[in-house]
Amino acid sequence: LAGDSLGVAPGATLTVALALPNGFGSLEQLLAAMQWILNPDNDAATDDGAQIVNMSWGMWGTSTVLREAILNMIEAGVLPVCAIGNTGDITTYSPGNVPEALGVGAVDQNDYVPWFSSWGQVHWEDISLMKPDISAPGEDIPMMDSLGTPLTLSGTSLASPHVAGAGALLLQHTPELTLTQLKGFLLRSAVDLGPRDVVGSYGKSRLDVAAAISFLERYNQGFNSADVVIEYINPLNDSQPSI
């Protein structure tokens, strides 16, 4: 997600919640971490919460409790970016499969979906939809451990930080972006890899950071400018136009 030598957004500030020591824990721990990341000092008067939250964890199936937590994040103006899981087409993981979350799958160096990247149709009480929403590099990703030792890892947990980091780059470029705009630029600038049944389910497209920045720059150039001006002349009185 961020880093001086490896990472998508080296200028980003990280706030880290260790929700699952040793990789395992309870739903209560996860909910506490999701709440904490919005307001780490527990003071509503300070603006120290995250703008983008990467969640490289999940639980099988759907969870209405996690969906409510995701909706709380969005209401707070935070973009939830979530790994979709590593079980192939068996099942997707929550919160990545929550309709309102940005669920992320993996692609390899050739833009193919690895066997492990989860995908499929998800059924909620009010909606059925396909997940993931977008894909990003998630196989043989170079990184470092906590001691600075180089290594490579694979999984949608590696793909999700690419998307979160790209979102951070967009906010660095244009800090006033709304949550809807931020998500829209990430999705609409991504590379269309073709029909899902050809390459598997990678979501709507594959992340393209350069295209997202370019799209944003073009948008900024035209922001607050009129593309088309239409003037309607009242046929009963040409001297008094109405809009």
PDB file of C-alpha atoms in Angstrom:
ATOM      1  CA  LEU A   1       0.000   0.000   0.000  1.00  0.00           C
ATOM      2  CA  ALA A   2       2.767   2.454   0.946  1.00  0.00           C
ATOM      3  CA  GLY A   3       6.526   2.473   1.408  1.00  0.00           C
ATOM      4  CA  ASP A   4       9.742   4.267   0.512  1.00  0.00           C
ATOM      5  CA  SER A   5      11.184   1.584  -1.787  1.00  0.00           C
ATOM      6  CA  LEU A   6       8.214  -0.716  -2.459  1.00  0.00           C
ATOM      7  CA  GLY A   7       4.584   0.289  -2.533  1.00  0.00           C
ATOM      8  CA  VAL A   8       1.957   2.152  -4.523  1.00  0.00           C
ATOM      9  CA  ALA A   9       1.630   5.393  -2.515  1.00  0.00           C
ATOM     10  CA  PRO A  10       4.959   6.223  -0.829  1.00  0.00           C
ATOM     11  CA  GLY A  11       3.673   9.569   0.480  1.00  0.00           C
ATOM     12  CA  ALA A  12       0.711   8.088   2.306  1.00  0.00           C
ATOM     13  CA  THR A  13       0.416   8.108   6.091  1.00  0.00           C
ATOM     14  CA  LEU A  14      -0.428   4.710   7.552  1.00  0.00           C
ATOM     15  CA  THR A  15      -2.527   4.029  10.606  1.00  0.00           C
ATOM     16  CA  VAL A  16      -2.328   0.319  11.406  1.00  0.00           C
ATOM     17  CA  ALA A  17      -4.705  -1.768  13.499  1.00  0.00           C
ATOM     18  CA  LEU A  18      -3.510  -5.227  14.543  1.00  0.00           C
ATOM     19  CA  ALA A  19      -6.940  -6.810  14.666  1.00  0.00           C
ATOM     20  CA  LEU A  20      -5.946 -10.456  14.225  1.00  0.00           C
ATOM     21  CA  PRO A  21      -2.730 -11.421  16.065  1.00  0.00           C
ATOM     22  CA  ASN A  22      -1.175 -14.475  14.360  1.00  0.00           C
ATOM     23  CA  GLY A  23      -3.856 -14.244  11.669  1.00  0.00           C
ATOM     24  CA  PHE A  24      -6.817 -15.407  13.739  1.00  0.00           C
ATOM     25  CA  GLY A  25      -9.356 -13.792  16.029  1.00  0.00           C
ATOM     26  CA  SER A  26     -12.983 -12.999  16.696  1.00  0.00           C
ATOM     27  CA  LEU A  27     -15.603 -10.917  14.947  1.00  0.00           C
ATOM     28  CA  GLU A  28     -15.611  -8.643  17.986  1.00  0.00           C
ATOM     29  CA  GLN A  29     -11.916  -7.903  17.465  1.00  0.00           C
ATOM     30  CA  LEU A  30     -12.533  -6.980  13.831  1.00  0.00           C
ATOM     31  CA  LEU A  31     -15.461  -4.719  14.645  1.00  0.00           C
ATOM     32  CA  ALA A  32     -13.416  -2.991  17.332  1.00  0.00           C
ATOM     33  CA  ALA A  33     -10.602  -2.388  14.821  1.00  0.00           C
ATOM     34  CA  MET A  34     -13.034  -1.045  12.203  1.00  0.00           C
ATOM     35  CA  GLN A  35     -14.435   1.368  14.752  1.00  0.00           C
ATOM     36  CA  TRP A  36     -11.016   2.395  16.067  1.00  0.00           C
ATOM     37  CA  ILE A  37      -9.610   3.167  12.617  1.00  0.00           C
ATOM     38  CA  LEU A  38     -12.294   5.840  12.142  1.00  0.00           C
ATOM     39  CA  ASN A  39     -11.350   7.660  15.350  1.00  0.00           C
ATOM     40  CA  PRO A  40      -8.087   6.371  16.859  1.00  0.00           C
ATOM     41  CA  ASP A  41      -7.880   8.911  19.708  1.00  0.00           C
ATOM     42  CA  ASN A  42     -11.591   8.579  20.565  1.00  0.00           C
ATOM     43  CA  ASP A  43     -12.000  12.347  20.208  1.00  0.00           C
ATOM     44  CA  ALA A  44     -14.566  13.480  17.664  1.00  0.00           C
ATOM     45  CA  ALA A  45     -13.015  16.959  17.612  1.00  0.00           C
ATOM     46  CA  THR A  46      -9.776  15.729  16.022  1.00  0.00           C
ATOM     47  CA  ASP A  47      -9.472  14.609  12.405  1.00  0.00           C
ATOM     48  CA  ASP A  48      -7.211  11.597  12.812  1.00  0.00           C
ATOM     49  CA  GLY A  49      -9.322   8.897  11.168  1.00  0.00           C
ATOM     50  CA  ALA A  50      -8.438   7.075   7.973  1.00  0.00           C
ATOM     51  CA  GLN A  51      -9.700   8.171   4.563  1.00  0.00           C
ATOM     52  CA  ILE A  52      -9.172   4.746   2.990  1.00  0.00           C
ATOM     53  CA  VAL A  53      -9.195   1.462   4.901  1.00  0.00           C
ATOM     54  CA  ASN A  54      -7.548  -1.630   3.454  1.00  0.00           C
ATOM     55  CA  MET A  55      -8.880  -4.890   4.878  1.00  0.00           C
ATOM     56  CA  SER A  56      -6.818  -7.904   3.816  1.00  0.00           C
ATOM     57  CA  TRP A  57      -8.893 -10.319   5.860  1.00  0.00           C
ATOM     58  CA  GLY A  58     -12.356 -11.834   5.710  1.00  0.00           C
ATOM     59  CA  MET A  59     -14.773 -14.536   6.734  1.00  0.00           C
ATOM     60  CA  TRP A  60     -16.599 -17.045   4.565  1.00  0.00           C
ATOM     61  CA  GLY A  61     -20.045 -16.214   3.241  1.00  0.00           C
ATOM     62  CA  THR A  62     -22.010 -13.090   4.048  1.00  0.00           C
ATOM     63  CA  SER A  63     -22.225 -11.158   7.308  1.00  0.00           C
ATOM     64  CA  THR A  64     -24.937  -8.587   7.989  1.00  0.00           C
ATOM     65  CA  VAL A  65     -22.900  -7.365  10.968  1.00  0.00           C
ATOM     66  CA  LEU A  66     -19.893  -6.609   8.761  1.00  0.00           C
ATOM     67  CA  ARG A  67     -22.169  -4.991   6.193  1.00  0.00           C
ATOM     68  CA  GLU A  68     -23.455  -2.626   8.867  1.00  0.00           C
ATOM     69  CA  ALA A  69     -19.860  -1.812   9.829  1.00  0.00           C
ATOM     70  CA  ILE A  70     -19.000  -1.108   6.181  1.00  0.00           C
ATOM     71  CA  LEU A  71     -22.017   1.187   5.858  1.00  0.00           C
ATOM     72  CA  ASN A  72     -20.850   3.051   8.971  1.00  0.00           C
ATOM     73  CA  MET A  73     -17.454   3.552   7.331  1.00  0.00           C
ATOM     74  CA  ILE A  74     -19.025   4.900   4.172  1.00  0.00           C
ATOM     75  CA  GLU A  75     -21.280   7.227   6.148  1.00  0.00           C
ATOM     76  CA  ALA A  76     -18.113   8.589   7.752  1.00  0.00           C
ATOM     77  CA  GLY A  77     -16.683   9.292   4.280  1.00  0.00           C
ATOM     78  CA  VAL A  78     -14.197   6.409   4.326  1.00  0.00           C
ATOM     79  CA  LEU A  79     -13.516   4.108   1.359  1.00  0.00           C
ATOM     80  CA  PRO A  80     -13.510   0.403   2.410  1.00  0.00           C
ATOM     81  CA  VAL A  81     -11.199  -1.671   0.197  1.00  0.00           C
ATOM     82  CA  CYS A  82     -11.429  -5.391   0.918  1.00  0.00           C
ATOM     83  CA  ALA A  83      -9.759  -8.595  -0.274  1.00  0.00           C
ATOM     84  CA  ILE A  84     -12.351 -10.936  -1.777  1.00  0.00           C
ATOM     85  CA  GLY A  85     -10.744 -14.204  -0.561  1.00  0.00           C
ATOM     86  CA  ASN A  86      -8.523 -17.046  -1.767  1.00  0.00           C
ATOM     87  CA  THR A  87     -10.904 -19.972  -2.333  1.00  0.00           C
ATOM     88  CA  GLY A  88     -11.454 -19.666  -6.090  1.00  0.00           C
ATOM     89  CA  ASP A  89     -15.070 -20.033  -7.152  1.00  0.00           C
ATOM     90  CA  ILE A  90     -16.087 -21.827  -3.940  1.00  0.00           C
ATOM     91  CA  THR A  91     -17.125 -18.742  -1.990  1.00  0.00           C
ATOM     92  CA  THR A  92     -16.354 -15.059  -1.510  1.00  0.00           C
ATOM     93  CA  TYR A  93     -15.418 -13.433   1.769  1.00  0.00           C
ATOM     94  CA  SER A  94     -17.096 -10.716   3.827  1.00  0.00           C
ATOM     95  CA  PRO A  95     -16.613  -7.781   3.982  1.00  0.00           C
ATOM     96  CA  GLY A  96     -15.268  -7.915   0.401  1.00  0.00           C
ATOM     97  CA  ASN A  97     -18.593  -9.265  -0.869  1.00  0.00           C
ATOM     98  CA  VAL A  98     -20.621  -6.545   0.864  1.00  0.00           C
ATOM     99  CA  PRO A  99     -22.453  -4.667  -1.936  1.00  0.00           C
ATOM    100  CA  GLU A 100     -21.212  -1.264  -0.780  1.00  0.00           C
ATOM    101  CA  ALA A 101     -17.565  -2.325  -0.262  1.00  0.00           C
ATOM    102  CA  LEU A 102     -14.906  -2.266  -2.959  1.00  0.00           C
ATOM    103  CA  GLY A 103     -14.133  -5.985  -3.225  1.00  0.00           C
ATOM    104  CA  VAL A 104     -10.777  -6.773  -4.827  1.00  0.00           C
ATOM    105  CA  GLY A 105      -9.668  -9.897  -6.679  1.00  0.00           C
ATOM    106  CA  ALA A 106      -6.239 -10.822  -8.007  1.00  0.00           C
ATOM    107  CA  VAL A 107      -4.631 -11.036 -11.442  1.00  0.00           C
ATOM    108  CA  ASP A 108      -1.194 -12.293 -12.403  1.00  0.00           C
ATOM    109  CA  GLN A 109       1.446 -10.620 -14.596  1.00  0.00           C
ATOM    110  CA  ASN A 110      -0.438 -11.720 -17.725  1.00  0.00           C
ATOM    111  CA  ASP A 111      -3.769 -10.320 -16.484  1.00  0.00           C
ATOM    112  CA  TYR A 112      -5.196 -13.780 -15.858  1.00  0.00           C
ATOM    113  CA  VAL A 113      -7.128 -14.607 -12.715  1.00  0.00           C
ATOM    114  CA  PRO A 114      -5.088 -17.014 -10.529  1.00  0.00           C
ATOM    115  CA  TRP A 115      -6.797 -20.161  -9.333  1.00  0.00           C
ATOM    116  CA  PHE A 116      -7.022 -18.887  -5.769  1.00  0.00           C
ATOM    117  CA  SER A 117      -8.786 -15.562  -6.391  1.00  0.00           C
ATOM    118  CA  SER A 118     -12.368 -15.842  -5.140  1.00  0.00           C
ATOM    119  CA  TRP A 119     -15.290 -14.831  -7.294  1.00  0.00           C
ATOM    120  CA  GLY A 120     -18.947 -15.533  -7.844  1.00  0.00           C
ATOM    121  CA  GLN A 121     -22.488 -14.390  -7.323  1.00  0.00           C
ATOM    122  CA  VAL A 122     -23.345 -13.186  -3.837  1.00  0.00           C
ATOM    123  CA  HIS A 123     -26.898 -13.196  -2.495  1.00  0.00           C
ATOM    124  CA  TRP A 124     -28.011 -10.683   0.125  1.00  0.00           C
ATOM    125  CA  GLU A 125     -31.541 -10.109   1.371  1.00  0.00           C
ATOM    126  CA  ASP A 126     -32.041  -7.090  -0.892  1.00  0.00           C
ATOM    127  CA  ILE A 127     -29.638  -7.711  -3.779  1.00  0.00           C
ATOM    128  CA  SER A 128     -27.692 -10.325  -5.726  1.00  0.00           C
ATOM    129  CA  LEU A 129     -24.464  -9.291  -7.410  1.00  0.00           C
ATOM    130  CA  MET A 130     -21.161 -10.536  -8.762  1.00  0.00           C
ATOM    131  CA  LYS A 131     -17.950 -10.013  -6.827  1.00  0.00           C
ATOM    132  CA  PRO A 132     -15.173  -8.880  -6.928  1.00  0.00           C
ATOM    133  CA  ASP A 133     -15.666  -5.318  -8.169  1.00  0.00           C
ATOM    134  CA  ILE A 134     -12.117  -4.814  -9.458  1.00  0.00           C
ATOM    135  CA  SER A 135      -8.868  -6.747  -9.633  1.00  0.00           C
ATOM    136  CA  ALA A 136      -5.219  -5.837  -9.112  1.00  0.00           C
ATOM    137  CA  PRO A 137      -1.827  -7.574  -9.083  1.00  0.00           C
ATOM    138  CA  GLY A 138      -1.905 -10.347  -6.505  1.00  0.00           C
ATOM    139  CA  GLU A 139       0.549 -13.052  -7.560  1.00  0.00           C
ATOM    140  CA  ASP A 140       4.284 -13.100  -6.699  1.00  0.00           C
ATOM    141  CA  ILE A 141       4.181  -9.563  -5.328  1.00  0.00           C
ATOM    142  CA  PRO A 142       7.577  -8.234  -4.132  1.00  0.00           C
ATOM    143  CA  MET A 143       7.500  -6.853  -0.614  1.00  0.00           C
ATOM    144  CA  MET A 144       9.440  -6.789   2.660  1.00  0.00           C
ATOM    145  CA  ASP A 145       8.798  -8.295   6.045  1.00  0.00           C
ATOM    146  CA  SER A 146       8.931  -6.299   9.288  1.00  0.00           C
ATOM    147  CA  LEU A 147      12.732  -6.669   9.367  1.00  0.00           C
ATOM    148  CA  GLY A 148      13.195  -5.373   5.816  1.00  0.00           C
ATOM    149  CA  THR A 149      13.901  -8.778   4.297  1.00  0.00           C
ATOM    150  CA  PRO A 150      12.686  -9.054   0.652  1.00  0.00           C
ATOM    151  CA  LEU A 151      10.093 -11.718  -0.128  1.00  0.00           C
ATOM    152  CA  THR A 152       7.225 -12.425  -2.499  1.00  0.00           C
ATOM    153  CA  LEU A 153       3.672 -13.370  -1.588  1.00  0.00           C
ATOM    154  CA  SER A 154       0.449 -14.144  -3.451  1.00  0.00           C
ATOM    155  CA  GLY A 155      -3.225 -13.674  -2.613  1.00  0.00           C
ATOM    156  CA  THR A 156      -6.051 -11.196  -2.820  1.00  0.00           C
ATOM    157  CA  SER A 157      -4.655  -9.745   0.406  1.00  0.00           C
ATOM    158  CA  LEU A 158      -1.832  -8.444  -1.801  1.00  0.00           C
ATOM    159  CA  ALA A 159      -4.193  -7.191  -4.505  1.00  0.00           C
ATOM    160  CA  SER A 160      -6.361  -5.155  -2.151  1.00  0.00           C
ATOM    161  CA  PRO A 161      -3.533  -2.835  -0.962  1.00  0.00           C
ATOM    162  CA  HIS A 162      -2.773  -1.977  -4.601  1.00  0.00           C
ATOM    163  CA  VAL A 163      -6.278  -0.549  -4.944  1.00  0.00           C
ATOM    164  CA  ALA A 164      -6.148   1.209  -1.565  1.00  0.00           C
ATOM    165  CA  GLY A 165      -2.765   2.704  -2.509  1.00  0.00           C
ATOM    166  CA  ALA A 166      -4.132   3.892  -5.848  1.00  0.00           C
ATOM    167  CA  GLY A 167      -6.962   5.597  -3.981  1.00  0.00           C
ATOM    168  CA  ALA A 168      -4.378   7.312  -1.771  1.00  0.00           C
ATOM    169  CA  LEU A 169      -2.559   8.604  -4.864  1.00  0.00           C
ATOM    170  CA  LEU A 170      -5.802  10.082  -6.187  1.00  0.00           C
ATOM    171  CA  LEU A 171      -6.447  11.828  -2.870  1.00  0.00           C
ATOM    172  CA  GLN A 172      -2.879  13.155  -2.836  1.00  0.00           C
ATOM    173  CA  HIS A 173      -3.512  14.571  -6.300  1.00  0.00           C
ATOM    174  CA  THR A 174      -6.971  15.987  -5.514  1.00  0.00           C
ATOM    175  CA  PRO A 175      -7.699  16.010  -1.757  1.00  0.00           C
ATOM    176  CA  GLU A 176     -11.229  17.360  -2.178  1.00  0.00           C
ATOM    177  CA  LEU A 177     -12.507  14.241  -3.968  1.00  0.00           C
ATOM    178  CA  THR A 178     -15.733  12.861  -2.539  1.00  0.00           C
ATOM    179  CA  LEU A 179     -16.047   9.193  -1.670  1.00  0.00           C
ATOM    180  CA  THR A 180     -18.275   8.578  -4.689  1.00  0.00           C
ATOM    181  CA  GLN A 181     -15.821  10.333  -7.004  1.00  0.00           C
ATOM    182  CA  LEU A 182     -12.850   8.425  -5.596  1.00  0.00           C
ATOM    183  CA  LYS A 183     -14.516   5.055  -6.129  1.00  0.00           C
ATOM    184  CA  GLY A 184     -15.742   6.110  -9.568  1.00  0.00           C
ATOM    185  CA  PHE A 185     -12.286   7.141 -10.807  1.00  0.00           C
ATOM    186  CA  LEU A 186     -10.787   3.830  -9.682  1.00  0.00           C
ATOM    187  CA  LEU A 187     -13.468   1.742 -11.387  1.00  0.00           C
ATOM    188  CA  ARG A 188     -14.041   3.740 -14.561  1.00  0.00           C
ATOM    189  CA  SER A 189     -10.369   4.086 -15.443  1.00  0.00           C
ATOM    190  CA  ALA A 190      -9.573   0.394 -15.004  1.00  0.00           C
ATOM    191  CA  VAL A 191      -8.674  -1.909 -17.896  1.00  0.00           C
ATOM    192  CA  ASP A 192     -11.500  -3.997 -19.362  1.00  0.00           C
ATOM    193  CA  LEU A 193     -10.143  -7.538 -19.691  1.00  0.00           C
ATOM    194  CA  GLY A 194     -13.098  -8.848 -21.661  1.00  0.00           C
ATOM    195  CA  PRO A 195     -16.074 -11.077 -20.836  1.00  0.00           C
ATOM    196  CA  ARG A 196     -15.896 -12.761 -17.439  1.00  0.00           C
ATOM    197  CA  ASP A 197     -16.385 -16.214 -18.913  1.00  0.00           C
ATOM    198  CA  VAL A 198     -13.202 -15.804 -20.971  1.00  0.00           C
ATOM    199  CA  VAL A 199     -10.686 -15.020 -18.233  1.00  0.00           C
ATOM    200  CA  GLY A 200     -12.629 -15.842 -15.093  1.00  0.00           C
ATOM    201  CA  SER A 201     -14.170 -13.296 -12.801  1.00  0.00           C
ATOM    202  CA  TYR A 202     -11.908 -10.307 -12.263  1.00  0.00           C
ATOM    203  CA  GLY A 203     -14.725  -7.873 -11.526  1.00  0.00           C
ATOM    204  CA  LYS A 204     -15.526  -4.955 -13.779  1.00  0.00           C
ATOM    205  CA  SER A 205     -11.882  -4.450 -14.758  1.00  0.00           C
ATOM    206  CA  ARG A 206      -8.221  -4.429 -13.671  1.00  0.00           C
ATOM    207  CA  LEU A 207      -6.762  -1.477 -11.784  1.00  0.00           C
ATOM    208  CA  ASP A 208      -4.787   1.029 -13.898  1.00  0.00           C
ATOM    209  CA  VAL A 209      -3.159   3.674 -11.700  1.00  0.00           C
ATOM    210  CA  ALA A 210      -1.776   5.791 -14.556  1.00  0.00           C
ATOM    211  CA  ALA A 211      -5.148   5.851 -16.306  1.00  0.00           C
ATOM    212  CA  ALA A 212      -6.895   6.825 -13.061  1.00  0.00           C
ATOM    213  CA  ILE A 213      -4.561   9.811 -12.571  1.00  0.00           C
ATOM    214  CA  SER A 214      -4.946  10.830 -16.216  1.00  0.00           C
ATOM    215  CA  PHE A 215      -8.730  10.554 -15.953  1.00  0.00           C
ATOM    216  CA  LEU A 216      -8.678  12.694 -12.820  1.00  0.00           C
ATOM    217  CA  GLU A 217      -6.504  15.362 -14.450  1.00  0.00           C
ATOM    218  CA  ARG A 218      -8.864  15.607 -17.415  1.00  0.00           C
ATOM    219  CA  TYR A 219     -11.787  15.849 -15.029  1.00  0.00           C
ATOM    220  CA  ASN A 220     -10.126  18.624 -13.034  1.00  0.00           C
ATOM    221  CA  GLN A 221      -9.501  20.640 -16.187  1.00  0.00           C
ATOM    222  CA  GLY A 222     -13.198  20.654 -17.003  1.00  0.00           C
ATOM    223  CA  PHE A 223     -14.491  20.975 -13.450  1.00  0.00           C
ATOM    224  CA  ASN A 224     -16.870  23.919 -12.950  1.00  0.00           C
ATOM    225  CA  SER A 225     -16.836  24.666 -16.680  1.00  0.00           C
ATOM    226  CA  ALA A 226     -19.946  24.453 -18.821  1.00  0.00           C
ATOM    227  CA  ASP A 227     -19.861  21.764 -21.495  1.00  0.00           C
ATOM    228  CA  VAL A 228     -23.127  22.814 -23.112  1.00  0.00           C
ATOM    229  CA  VAL A 229     -25.170  25.961 -22.643  1.00  0.00           C
ATOM    230  CA  ILE A 230     -28.805  25.718 -23.718  1.00  0.00           C
ATOM    231  CA  GLU A 231     -30.935  28.782 -24.010  1.00  0.00           C
ATOM    232  CA  TYR A 232     -34.665  28.464 -24.511  1.00  0.00           C
ATOM    233  CA  ILE A 233     -36.449  31.420 -26.023  1.00  0.00           C
ATOM    234  CA  ASN A 234     -40.032  31.935 -24.923  1.00  0.00           C
ATOM    235  CA  PRO A 235     -42.006  31.852 -28.218  1.00  0.00           C
ATOM    236  CA  LEU A 236     -44.573  34.225 -26.736  1.00  0.00           C
ATOM    237  CA  ASN A 237     -42.036  36.918 -26.050  1.00  0.00           C
ATOM    238  CA  ASP A 238     -38.652  36.769 -27.786  1.00  0.00           C
ATOM    239  CA  SER A 239     -37.298  39.582 -25.615  1.00  0.00           C
ATOM    240  CA  GLN A 240     -37.702  37.544 -22.407  1.00  0.00           C
ATOM    241  CA  PRO A 241     -35.695  34.320 -22.605  1.00  0.00           C
ATOM    242  CA  SER A 242     -36.245  31.642 -20.000  1.00  0.00           C
ATOM    243  CA  ILE A 243     -33.856  28.891 -18.938  1.00  0.00           C
TER     244      ILE A 243
END
